[in-house]
């Protein structure tokens, strides 16, 4: 059982690191070890992928960049710092900025409001239907959502990855 868990973590880490491009392994490890993912960590992942900042950037800088771009979910985030825990709905909202998400009527009418992004992610199977939008999630759960977004919304096809070539 322990061996299988270790293999799954290795596969997850490999696929995640491939999709996160050149981001530092230290940052990914830091996020995986986090009990409650922070605004800085989620902003870092988003800002680096959007090329708003480079991978050597700090979490604080990533939050500042996302605030400047107007990409934080609500005005209450202006008072939050990089160490503030974020809710599942905020994680979904920030990750929705990375891919084209084709949503339902309310998603389109509200131009991807955080509430409807979260609901769309649940509908698409990116987030489990049992997750409370206001709950704080772990770093592992946040990276799992990121990976599910890659599978659902990007052109990357995980079934084309050959594990024999590793």
GROMACS .gro file of N, CA and C in nm:
model
  498
    1UNK      N    1   0.082  -0.118   0.000
    1UNK     CA    2   0.000   0.000   0.000
    1UNK      C    3   0.087   0.126   0.000
    2UNK      N    4   0.190   0.127   0.085
    2UNK     CA    5   0.280   0.241   0.092
    2UNK      C    6   0.352   0.262  -0.041
    3UNK      N    7   0.396   0.153  -0.102
    3UNK     CA    8   0.466   0.159  -0.231
    3UNK      C    9   0.376   0.219  -0.339
    4UNK      N   10   0.249   0.175  -0.341
    4UNK     CA   11   0.155   0.224  -0.441
    4UNK      C   12   0.130   0.375  -0.420
    5UNK      N   13   0.118   0.416  -0.295
    5UNK     CA   14   0.098   0.557  -0.264
    5UNK      C   15   0.218   0.639  -0.312
    6UNK      N   16   0.337   0.587  -0.290
    6UNK     CA   17   0.459   0.655  -0.331
    6UNK      C   18   0.465   0.668  -0.484
    7UNK      N   19   0.428   0.562  -0.554
    7UNK     CA   20   0.425   0.564  -0.701
    7UNK      C   21   0.325   0.668  -0.750
    8UNK      N   22   0.206   0.672  -0.690
    8UNK     CA   23   0.104   0.768  -0.731
    8UNK      C   24   0.151   0.912  -0.708
    9UNK      N   25   0.217   0.936  -0.597
    9UNK     CA   26   0.270   1.070  -0.570
    9UNK      C   27   0.376   1.107  -0.672
   10UNK      N   28   0.462   1.013  -0.708
   10UNK     CA   29   0.564   1.038  -0.809
   10UNK      C   30   0.502   1.069  -0.945
   11UNK      N   31   0.402   0.992  -0.984
   11UNK     CA   32   0.334   1.015  -1.113
   11UNK      C   33   0.265   1.151  -1.110
   12UNK      N   34   0.193   1.179  -1.002
   12UNK     CA   35   0.125   1.307  -0.989
   12UNK      C   36   0.224   1.422  -0.998
   13UNK      N   37   0.334   1.411  -0.927
   13UNK     CA   38   0.436   1.516  -0.927
   13UNK      C   39   0.497   1.534  -1.066
   14UNK      N   40   0.523   1.424  -1.135
   14UNK     CA   41   0.578   1.431  -1.270
   14UNK      C   42   0.482   1.501  -1.364
   15UNK      N   43   0.356   1.461  -1.363
   15UNK     CA   44   0.259   1.522  -1.454
   15UNK      C   45   0.237   1.668  -1.420
   16UNK      N   46   0.233   1.698  -1.293
   16UNK     CA   47   0.215   1.835  -1.251
   16UNK      C   48   0.334   1.920  -1.291
   17UNK      N   49   0.454   1.869  -1.269
   17UNK     CA   50   0.572   1.948  -1.304
   17UNK      C   51   0.584   1.967  -1.454
   18UNK      N   52   0.539   1.869  -1.532
   18UNK     CA   53   0.541   1.885  -1.678
   18UNK      C   54   0.444   1.993  -1.721
   19UNK      N   55   0.330   2.001  -1.655
   19UNK     CA   56   0.230   2.101  -1.693
   19UNK      C   57   0.262   2.239  -1.637
   20UNK      N   58   0.339   2.247  -1.533
   20UNK     CA   59   0.375   2.376  -1.474
   20UNK      C   60   0.501   2.435  -1.537
   21UNK      N   61   0.549   2.373  -1.639
   21UNK     CA   62   0.668   2.412  -1.712
   21UNK      C   63   0.789   2.416  -1.621
   22UNK      N   64   0.856   2.529  -1.616
   22UNK     CA   65   0.987   2.534  -1.549
   22UNK      C   66   0.980   2.582  -1.405
   23UNK      N   67   0.866   2.577  -1.343
   23UNK     CA   68   0.856   2.628  -1.207
   23UNK      C   69   0.939   2.545  -1.112
   24UNK      N   70   0.990   2.609  -1.014
   24UNK     CA   71   1.081   2.548  -0.919
   24UNK      C   72   1.017   2.431  -0.845
   25UNK      N   73   1.093   2.323  -0.832
   25UNK     CA   74   1.047   2.206  -0.757
   25UNK      C   75   1.026   2.241  -0.611
   26UNK      N   76   1.102   2.339  -0.561
   26UNK     CA   77   1.085   2.382  -0.423
   26UNK      C   78   0.947   2.443  -0.400
   27UNK      N   79   0.898   2.519  -0.497
   27UNK     CA   80   0.766   2.581  -0.485
   27UNK      C   81   0.659   2.472  -0.485
   28UNK      N   82   0.670   2.376  -0.574
   28UNK     CA   83   0.572   2.268  -0.581
   28UNK      C   84   0.574   2.188  -0.451
   29UNK      N   85   0.692   2.159  -0.401
   29UNK     CA   86   0.704   2.087  -0.274
   29UNK      C   87   0.642   2.167  -0.161
   30UNK      N   88   0.667   2.296  -0.160
   30UNK     CA   89   0.610   2.385  -0.058
   30UNK      C   90   0.457   2.380  -0.064
   31UNK      N   91   0.402   2.387  -0.183
   31UNK     CA   92   0.256   2.383  -0.198
   31UNK      C   93   0.201   2.247  -0.156
   32UNK      N   94   0.267   2.140  -0.198
   32UNK     CA   95   0.220   2.006  -0.160
   32UNK      C   96   0.219   1.986  -0.008
   33UNK      N   97   0.312   2.050   0.062
   33UNK     CA   98   0.323   2.035   0.207
   33UNK      C   99   0.231   2.130   0.285
   34UNK      N  100   0.155   2.213   0.215
   34UNK     CA  101   0.072   2.314   0.280
   34UNK      C  102  -0.063   2.255   0.321
   35UNK      N  103  -0.098   2.277   0.448
   35UNK     CA  104  -0.227   2.230   0.499
   35UNK      C  105  -0.343   2.312   0.443
   36UNK      N  106  -0.323   2.443   0.430
   36UNK     CA  107  -0.421   2.533   0.368
   36UNK      C  108  -0.347   2.618   0.265
   37UNK      N  109  -0.383   2.601   0.138
   37UNK     CA  110  -0.314   2.674   0.032
   37UNK      C  111  -0.335   2.824   0.053
   38UNK      N  112  -0.232   2.902   0.022
   38UNK     CA  113  -0.238   3.046   0.045
   38UNK      C  114  -0.261   3.123  -0.085
   39UNK      N  115  -0.303   3.246  -0.068
   39UNK     CA  116  -0.324   3.335  -0.182
   39UNK      C  117  -0.194   3.349  -0.262
   40UNK      N  118  -0.083   3.362  -0.193
   40UNK     CA  119   0.046   3.377  -0.261
   40UNK      C  120   0.080   3.257  -0.347
   41UNK      N  121   0.055   3.138  -0.297
   41UNK     CA  122   0.086   3.016  -0.372
   41UNK      C  123   0.001   3.006  -0.498
   42UNK      N  124  -0.128   3.032  -0.486
   42UNK     CA  125  -0.217   3.021  -0.602
   42UNK      C  126  -0.188   3.133  -0.701
   43UNK      N  127  -0.163   3.253  -0.651
   43UNK     CA  128  -0.127   3.364  -0.740
   43UNK      C  129   0.005   3.337  -0.811
   44UNK      N  130   0.100   3.275  -0.741
   44UNK     CA  131   0.228   3.240  -0.803
   44UNK      C  132   0.207   3.146  -0.922
   45UNK      N  133   0.132   3.038  -0.900
   45UNK     CA  134   0.107   2.942  -1.009
   45UNK      C  135   0.042   3.011  -1.128
   46UNK      N  136  -0.057   3.097  -1.099
   46UNK     CA  137  -0.130   3.164  -1.204
   46UNK      C  138  -0.044   3.269  -1.275
   47UNK      N  139   0.024   3.353  -1.198
   47UNK     CA  140   0.105   3.461  -1.257
   47UNK      C  141   0.221   3.407  -1.340
   48UNK      N  142   0.284   3.300  -1.295
   48UNK     CA  143   0.395   3.242  -1.372
   48UNK      C  144   0.344   3.182  -1.502
   49UNK      N  145   0.233   3.109  -1.497
   49UNK     CA  146   0.182   3.048  -1.620
   49UNK      C  147   0.136   3.154  -1.719
   50UNK      N  148   0.082   3.264  -1.670
   50UNK     CA  149   0.037   3.372  -1.758
   50UNK      C  150   0.152   3.463  -1.802
   51UNK      N  151   0.274   3.432  -1.758
   51UNK     CA  152   0.393   3.512  -1.788
   51UNK      C  153   0.383   3.656  -1.737
   52UNK      N  154   0.313   3.674  -1.625
   52UNK     CA  155   0.306   3.805  -1.561
   52UNK      C  156   0.426   3.826  -1.470
   53UNK      N  157   0.491   3.718  -1.432
   53UNK     CA  158   0.609   3.723  -1.348
   53UNK      C  159   0.693   3.600  -1.379
   54UNK      N  160   0.818   3.599  -1.333
   54UNK     CA  161   0.901   3.482  -1.362
   54UNK      C  162   0.903   3.388  -1.243
   55UNK      N  163   0.959   3.271  -1.264
   55UNK     CA  164   0.955   3.166  -1.162
   55UNK      C  165   1.039   3.197  -1.038
   56UNK      N  166   1.126   3.297  -1.046
   56UNK     CA  167   1.205   3.334  -0.929
   56UNK      C  168   1.132   3.437  -0.843
   57UNK      N  169   1.012   3.472  -0.883
   57UNK     CA  170   0.931   3.571  -0.812
   57UNK      C  171   0.887   3.518  -0.675
   58UNK      N  172   0.860   3.610  -0.585
   58UNK     CA  173   0.809   3.573  -0.453
   58UNK      C  174   0.657   3.564  -0.458
   59UNK      N  175   0.601   3.501  -0.355
   59UNK     CA  176   0.455   3.494  -0.345
   59UNK      C  177   0.396   3.634  -0.333
   60UNK      N  178   0.461   3.721  -0.257
   60UNK     CA  179   0.413   3.858  -0.239
   60UNK      C  180   0.408   3.932  -0.372
   61UNK      N  181   0.511   3.916  -0.452
   61UNK     CA  182   0.513   3.980  -0.583
   61UNK      C  183   0.402   3.926  -0.672
   62UNK      N  184   0.379   3.796  -0.667
   62UNK     CA  185   0.273   3.735  -0.749
   62UNK      C  186   0.136   3.791  -0.710
   63UNK      N  187   0.111   3.809  -0.580
   63UNK     CA  188  -0.016   3.867  -0.535
   63UNK      C  189  -0.029   4.009  -0.586
   64UNK      N  190   0.078   4.088  -0.577
   64UNK     CA  191   0.076   4.227  -0.625
   64UNK      C  192   0.046   4.233  -0.774
   65UNK      N  193   0.108   4.146  -0.849
   65UNK     CA  194   0.087   4.143  -0.995
   65UNK      C  195  -0.059   4.109  -1.026
   66UNK      N  196  -0.113   4.010  -0.957
   66UNK     CA  197  -0.251   3.970  -0.982
   66UNK      C  198  -0.348   4.080  -0.941
   67UNK      N  199  -0.317   4.154  -0.834
   67UNK     CA  200  -0.401   4.268  -0.794
   67UNK      C  201  -0.395   4.377  -0.901
   68UNK      N  202  -0.274   4.407  -0.950
   68UNK     CA  203  -0.257   4.509  -1.054
   68UNK      C  204  -0.335   4.474  -1.180
   69UNK      N  205  -0.338   4.346  -1.214
   69UNK     CA  206  -0.409   4.300  -1.335
   69UNK      C  207  -0.559   4.288  -1.312
   70UNK      N  208  -0.604   4.306  -1.188
   70UNK     CA  209  -0.746   4.296  -1.156
   70UNK      C  210  -0.800   4.154  -1.163
   71UNK      N  211  -0.715   4.056  -1.134
   71UNK     CA  212  -0.755   3.917  -1.148
   71UNK      C  213  -0.788   3.846  -1.018
   72UNK      N  214  -0.796   3.919  -0.909
   72UNK     CA  215  -0.835   3.854  -0.784
   72UNK      C  216  -0.987   3.854  -0.775
   73UNK      N  217  -1.040   3.752  -0.711
   73UNK     CA  218  -1.184   3.725  -0.712
   73UNK      C  219  -1.269   3.837  -0.656
   74UNK      N  220  -1.225   3.901  -0.549
   74UNK     CA  221  -1.309   4.004  -0.489
   74UNK      C  222  -1.224   4.114  -0.427
   75UNK      N  223  -1.290   4.222  -0.396
   75UNK     CA  224  -1.219   4.336  -0.338
   75UNK      C  225  -1.163   4.304  -0.200
   76UNK      N  226  -1.221   4.203  -0.131
   76UNK     CA  227  -1.169   4.169   0.001
   76UNK      C  228  -1.025   4.119  -0.007
   77UNK      N  229  -0.985   4.070  -0.125
   77UNK     CA  230  -0.848   4.020  -0.142
   77UNK      C  231  -0.746   4.132  -0.134
   78UNK      N  232  -0.790   4.257  -0.153
   78UNK     CA  233  -0.697   4.369  -0.144
   78UNK      C  234  -0.638   4.379  -0.003
   79UNK      N  235  -0.713   4.330   0.096
   79UNK     CA  236  -0.667   4.334   0.234
   79UNK      C  237  -0.593   4.207   0.273
   80UNK      N  238  -0.593   4.109   0.189
   80UNK     CA  239  -0.524   3.984   0.219
   80UNK      C  240  -0.380   3.994   0.174
   81UNK      N  241  -0.297   3.916   0.242
   81UNK     CA  242  -0.158   3.911   0.200
   81UNK      C  243  -0.127   3.773   0.144
   82UNK      N  244  -0.005   3.752   0.105
   82UNK     CA  245   0.035   3.627   0.040
   82UNK      C  246   0.019   3.506   0.131
   83UNK      N  247   0.018   3.527   0.262
   83UNK     CA  248   0.007   3.417   0.357
   83UNK      C  249  -0.137   3.383   0.395
   84UNK      N  250  -0.233   3.458   0.344
   84UNK     CA  251  -0.374   3.434   0.376
   84UNK      C  252  -0.422   3.306   0.308
   85UNK      N  253  -0.493   3.223   0.384
   85UNK     CA  254  -0.553   3.103   0.326
   85UNK      C  255  -0.666   3.146   0.233
   86UNK      N  256  -0.682   3.076   0.123
   86UNK     CA  257  -0.787   3.109   0.027
   86UNK      C  258  -0.889   2.995   0.019
   87UNK      N  259  -1.008   3.031  -0.021
   87UNK     CA  260  -1.116   2.934  -0.031
   87UNK      C  261  -1.109   2.859  -0.165
   88UNK      N  262  -1.183   2.752  -0.172
   88UNK     CA  263  -1.189   2.672  -0.295
   88UNK      C  264  -1.242   2.754  -0.411
   89UNK      N  265  -1.338   2.843  -0.385
   89UNK     CA  266  -1.394   2.925  -0.492
   89UNK      C  267  -1.288   3.022  -0.547
   90UNK      N  268  -1.202   3.074  -0.460
   90UNK     CA  269  -1.096   3.165  -0.504
   90UNK      C  270  -0.991   3.091  -0.587
   91UNK      N  271  -0.960   2.968  -0.546
   91UNK     CA  272  -0.867   2.885  -0.623
   91UNK      C  273  -0.924   2.860  -0.762
   92UNK      N  274  -1.050   2.821  -0.768
   92UNK     CA  275  -1.115   2.794  -0.897
   92UNK      C  276  -1.114   2.919  -0.984
   93UNK      N  277  -1.146   3.034  -0.926
   93UNK     CA  278  -1.151   3.157  -1.002
   93UNK      C  279  -1.015   3.191  -1.063
   94UNK      N  280  -0.910   3.182  -0.982
   94UNK     CA  281  -0.776   3.213  -1.035
   94UNK      C  282  -0.734   3.114  -1.142
   95UNK      N  283  -0.759   2.986  -1.119
   95UNK     CA  284  -0.722   2.886  -1.219
   95UNK      C  285  -0.804   2.901  -1.348
   96UNK      N  286  -0.924   2.955  -1.338
   96UNK     CA  287  -1.006   2.973  -1.459
   96UNK      C  288  -0.946   3.076  -1.553
   97UNK      N  289  -0.856   3.158  -1.503
   97UNK     CA  290  -0.791   3.259  -1.587
   97UNK      C  291  -0.683   3.198  -1.677
   98UNK      N  292  -0.649   3.071  -1.654
   98UNK     CA  293  -0.540   3.007  -1.727
   98UNK      C  294  -0.584   2.938  -1.855
   99UNK      N  295  -0.713   2.903  -1.864
   99UNK     CA  296  -0.762   2.830  -1.981
   99UNK      C  297  -0.896   2.888  -2.024
  100UNK      N  298  -0.937   2.854  -2.144
  100UNK     CA  299  -1.070   2.891  -2.190
  100UNK      C  300  -1.169   2.790  -2.135
  101UNK      N  301  -1.258   2.838  -2.051
  101UNK     CA  302  -1.359   2.753  -1.989
  101UNK      C  303  -1.493   2.787  -2.055
  102UNK      N  304  -1.550   2.690  -2.122
  102UNK     CA  305  -1.681   2.711  -2.184
  102UNK      C  306  -1.785   2.672  -2.081
  103UNK      N  307  -1.856   2.772  -2.034
  103UNK     CA  308  -1.951   2.748  -1.927
  103UNK      C  309  -2.095   2.755  -1.974
  104UNK      N  310  -2.183   2.737  -1.878
  104UNK     CA  311  -2.326   2.745  -1.904
  104UNK      C  312  -2.371   2.889  -1.918
  105UNK      N  313  -2.502   2.907  -1.922
  105UNK     CA  314  -2.563   3.038  -1.943
  105UNK      C  315  -2.521   3.138  -1.834
  106UNK      N  316  -2.535   3.099  -1.707
  106UNK     CA  317  -2.501   3.191  -1.599
  106UNK      C  318  -2.351   3.223  -1.596
  107UNK      N  319  -2.272   3.127  -1.631
  107UNK     CA  320  -2.127   3.150  -1.638
  107UNK      C  321  -2.098   3.259  -1.742
  108UNK      N  322  -2.162   3.247  -1.858
  108UNK     CA  323  -2.138   3.344  -1.965
  108UNK      C  324  -2.199   3.481  -1.933
  109UNK      N  325  -2.319   3.482  -1.875
  109UNK     CA  326  -2.385   3.608  -1.840
  109UNK      C  327  -2.302   3.686  -1.739
  110UNK      N  328  -2.248   3.616  -1.640
  110UNK     CA  329  -2.170   3.683  -1.535
  110UNK      C  330  -2.023   3.699  -1.573
  111UNK      N  331  -1.989   3.660  -1.695
  111UNK     CA  332  -1.851   3.668  -1.745
  111UNK      C  333  -1.753   3.598  -1.652
  112UNK      N  334  -1.793   3.479  -1.608
  112UNK     CA  335  -1.705   3.397  -1.526
  112UNK      C  336  -1.689   3.446  -1.384
  113UNK      N  337  -1.800   3.482  -1.319
  113UNK     CA  338  -1.791   3.524  -1.179
  113UNK      C  339  -1.742   3.406  -1.095
  114UNK      N  340  -1.678   3.434  -0.982
  114UNK     CA  341  -1.623   3.325  -0.900
  114UNK      C  342  -1.725   3.215  -0.867
  115UNK      N  343  -1.846   3.253  -0.833
  115UNK     CA  344  -1.949   3.155  -0.799
  115UNK      C  345  -1.975   3.060  -0.915
  116UNK      N  346  -1.989   3.114  -1.035
  116UNK     CA  347  -2.023   3.030  -1.149
  116UNK      C  348  -1.901   2.958  -1.206
  117UNK      N  349  -1.782   3.011  -1.184
  117UNK     CA  350  -1.661   2.935  -1.220
  117UNK      C  351  -1.657   2.809  -1.134
  118UNK      N  352  -1.680   2.826  -1.004
  118UNK     CA  353  -1.677   2.712  -0.913
  118UNK      C  354  -1.781   2.608  -0.953
  119UNK      N  355  -1.903   2.653  -0.980
  119UNK     CA  356  -2.010   2.561  -1.022
  119UNK      C  357  -1.974   2.491  -1.153
  120UNK      N  358  -1.912   2.565  -1.247
  120UNK     CA  359  -1.872   2.505  -1.374
  120UNK      C  360  -1.764   2.400  -1.353
  121UNK      N  361  -1.668   2.431  -1.266
  121UNK     CA  362  -1.563   2.334  -1.235
  121UNK      C  363  -1.624   2.207  -1.174
  122UNK      N  364  -1.725   2.223  -1.089
  122UNK     CA  365  -1.791   2.105  -1.034
  122UNK      C  366  -1.863   2.027  -1.144
  123UNK      N  367  -1.933   2.097  -1.230
  123UNK     CA  368  -2.006   2.033  -1.340
  123UNK      C  369  -1.910   1.958  -1.433
  124UNK      N  370  -1.793   2.015  -1.455
  124UNK     CA  371  -1.695   1.953  -1.545
  124UNK      C  372  -1.612   1.845  -1.476
  125UNK      N  373  -1.632   1.824  -1.346
  125UNK     CA  374  -1.559   1.722  -1.273
  125UNK      C  375  -1.420   1.764  -1.228
  126UNK      N  376  -1.389   1.891  -1.237
  126UNK     CA  377  -1.259   1.943  -1.195
  126UNK      C  378  -1.254   1.949  -1.043
  127UNK      N  379  -1.366   1.986  -0.982
  127UNK     CA  380  -1.379   1.992  -0.836
  127UNK      C  381  -1.492   1.898  -0.797
  128UNK      N  382  -1.471   1.822  -0.691
  128UNK     CA  383  -1.574   1.730  -0.643
  128UNK      C  384  -1.699   1.808  -0.602
  129UNK      N  385  -1.814   1.747  -0.626
  129UNK     CA  386  -1.941   1.813  -0.594
  129UNK      C  387  -1.961   1.830  -0.443
  130UNK      N  388  -1.885   1.760  -0.363
  130UNK     CA  389  -1.898   1.769  -0.217
  130UNK      C  390  -1.817   1.882  -0.156
  131UNK      N  391  -1.734   1.948  -0.234
  131UNK     CA  392  -1.647   2.055  -0.182
  131UNK      C  393  -1.730   2.181  -0.159
  132UNK      N  394  -1.717   2.237  -0.040
  132UNK     CA  395  -1.784   2.362  -0.005
  132UNK      C  396  -1.703   2.477  -0.064
  133UNK      N  397  -1.768   2.569  -0.137
  133UNK     CA  398  -1.695   2.680  -0.200
  133UNK      C  399  -1.614   2.765  -0.102
  134UNK      N  400  -1.663   2.777   0.022
  134UNK     CA  401  -1.594   2.863   0.119
  134UNK      C  402  -1.488   2.790   0.200
  135UNK      N  403  -1.475   2.660   0.179
  135UNK     CA  404  -1.377   2.583   0.257
  135UNK      C  405  -1.235   2.612   0.210
  136UNK      N  406  -1.144   2.604   0.304
  136UNK     CA  407  -1.002   2.616   0.271
  136UNK      C  408  -0.954   2.477   0.231
  137UNK      N  409  -0.870   2.472   0.129
  137UNK     CA  410  -0.823   2.343   0.079
  137UNK      C  411  -0.672   2.332   0.097
  138UNK      N  412  -0.623   2.211   0.095
  138UNK     CA  413  -0.480   2.187   0.111
  138UNK      C  414  -0.407   2.217  -0.019
  139UNK      N  415  -0.277   2.225  -0.010
  139UNK     CA  416  -0.195   2.245  -0.129
  139UNK      C  417  -0.209   2.129  -0.225
  140UNK      N  418  -0.218   2.008  -0.172
  140UNK     CA  419  -0.235   1.889  -0.258
  140UNK      C  420  -0.366   1.898  -0.334
  141UNK      N  421  -0.473   1.940  -0.266
  141UNK     CA  422  -0.603   1.954  -0.333
  141UNK      C  423  -0.598   2.063  -0.440
  142UNK      N  424  -0.530   2.173  -0.412
  142UNK     CA  425  -0.518   2.281  -0.510
  142UNK      C  426  -0.443   2.234  -0.634
  143UNK      N  427  -0.335   2.160  -0.614
  143UNK     CA  428  -0.259   2.110  -0.729
  143UNK      C  429  -0.337   2.002  -0.802
  144UNK      N  430  -0.420   1.929  -0.732
  144UNK     CA  431  -0.507   1.831  -0.796
  144UNK      C  432  -0.610   1.901  -0.885
  145UNK      N  433  -0.663   2.013  -0.838
  145UNK     CA  434  -0.755   2.093  -0.919
  145UNK      C  435  -0.683   2.146  -1.042
  146UNK      N  436  -0.561   2.193  -1.022
  146UNK     CA  437  -0.480   2.243  -1.134
  146UNK      C  438  -0.462   2.134  -1.240
  147UNK      N  439  -0.426   2.014  -1.194
  147UNK     CA  440  -0.405   1.902  -1.286
  147UNK      C  441  -0.534   1.866  -1.358
  148UNK      N  442  -0.646   1.867  -1.286
  148UNK     CA  443  -0.775   1.839  -1.349
  148UNK      C  444  -0.809   1.944  -1.454
  149UNK      N  445  -0.772   2.070  -1.428
  149UNK     CA  446  -0.792   2.177  -1.527
  149UNK      C  447  -0.710   2.151  -1.652
  150UNK      N  448  -0.585   2.108  -1.633
  150UNK     CA  449  -0.499   2.075  -1.747
  150UNK      C  450  -0.566   1.967  -1.830
  151UNK      N  451  -0.617   1.863  -1.764
  151UNK     CA  452  -0.683   1.753  -1.835
  151UNK      C  453  -0.809   1.797  -1.907
  152UNK      N  454  -0.885   1.885  -1.844
  152UNK     CA  455  -1.017   1.923  -1.895
  152UNK      C  456  -1.012   2.036  -1.997
  153UNK      N  457  -0.929   2.136  -1.973
  153UNK     CA  458  -0.936   2.258  -2.053
  153UNK      C  459  -0.818   2.283  -2.147
  154UNK      N  460  -0.712   2.204  -2.138
  154UNK     CA  461  -0.598   2.228  -2.226
  154UNK      C  462  -0.589   2.121  -2.334
  155UNK      N  463  -0.496   2.140  -2.425
  155UNK     CA  464  -0.474   2.043  -2.532
  155UNK      C  465  -0.386   1.928  -2.489
  156UNK      N  466  -0.332   1.936  -2.366
  156UNK     CA  467  -0.244   1.832  -2.316
  156UNK      C  468  -0.325   1.706  -2.292
  157UNK      N  469  -0.279   1.593  -2.348
  157UNK     CA  470  -0.349   1.467  -2.337
  157UNK      C  471  -0.266   1.371  -2.252
  158UNK      N  472  -0.311   1.347  -2.129
  158UNK     CA  473  -0.234   1.262  -2.038
  158UNK      C  474  -0.227   1.118  -2.086
  159UNK      N  475  -0.326   1.076  -2.163
  159UNK     CA  476  -0.325   0.937  -2.210
  159UNK      C  477  -0.212   0.914  -2.312
  160UNK      N  478  -0.157   1.022  -2.366
  160UNK     CA  479  -0.048   1.008  -2.461
  160UNK      C  480   0.088   0.997  -2.393
  161UNK      N  481   0.092   1.014  -2.260
  161UNK     CA  482   0.217   1.005  -2.185
  161UNK      C  483   0.250   0.859  -2.165
  162UNK      N  484   0.370   0.821  -2.206
  162UNK     CA  485   0.413   0.682  -2.192
  162UNK      C  486   0.497   0.669  -2.066
  163UNK      N  487   0.452   0.585  -1.976
  163UNK     CA  488   0.525   0.563  -1.851
  163UNK      C  489   0.644   0.470  -1.873
  164UNK      N  490   0.647   0.394  -1.983
  164UNK     CA  491   0.759   0.306  -2.011
  164UNK      C  492   0.885   0.382  -2.047
  165UNK      N  493   0.869   0.502  -2.101
  165UNK     CA  494   0.985   0.580  -2.145
  165UNK      C  495   1.052   0.652  -2.029
  166UNK      N  496   0.995   0.641  -1.910
  166UNK     CA  497   1.051   0.712  -1.795
  166UNK      C  498   1.171   0.644  -1.743
   0.00000   0.00000   0.00000
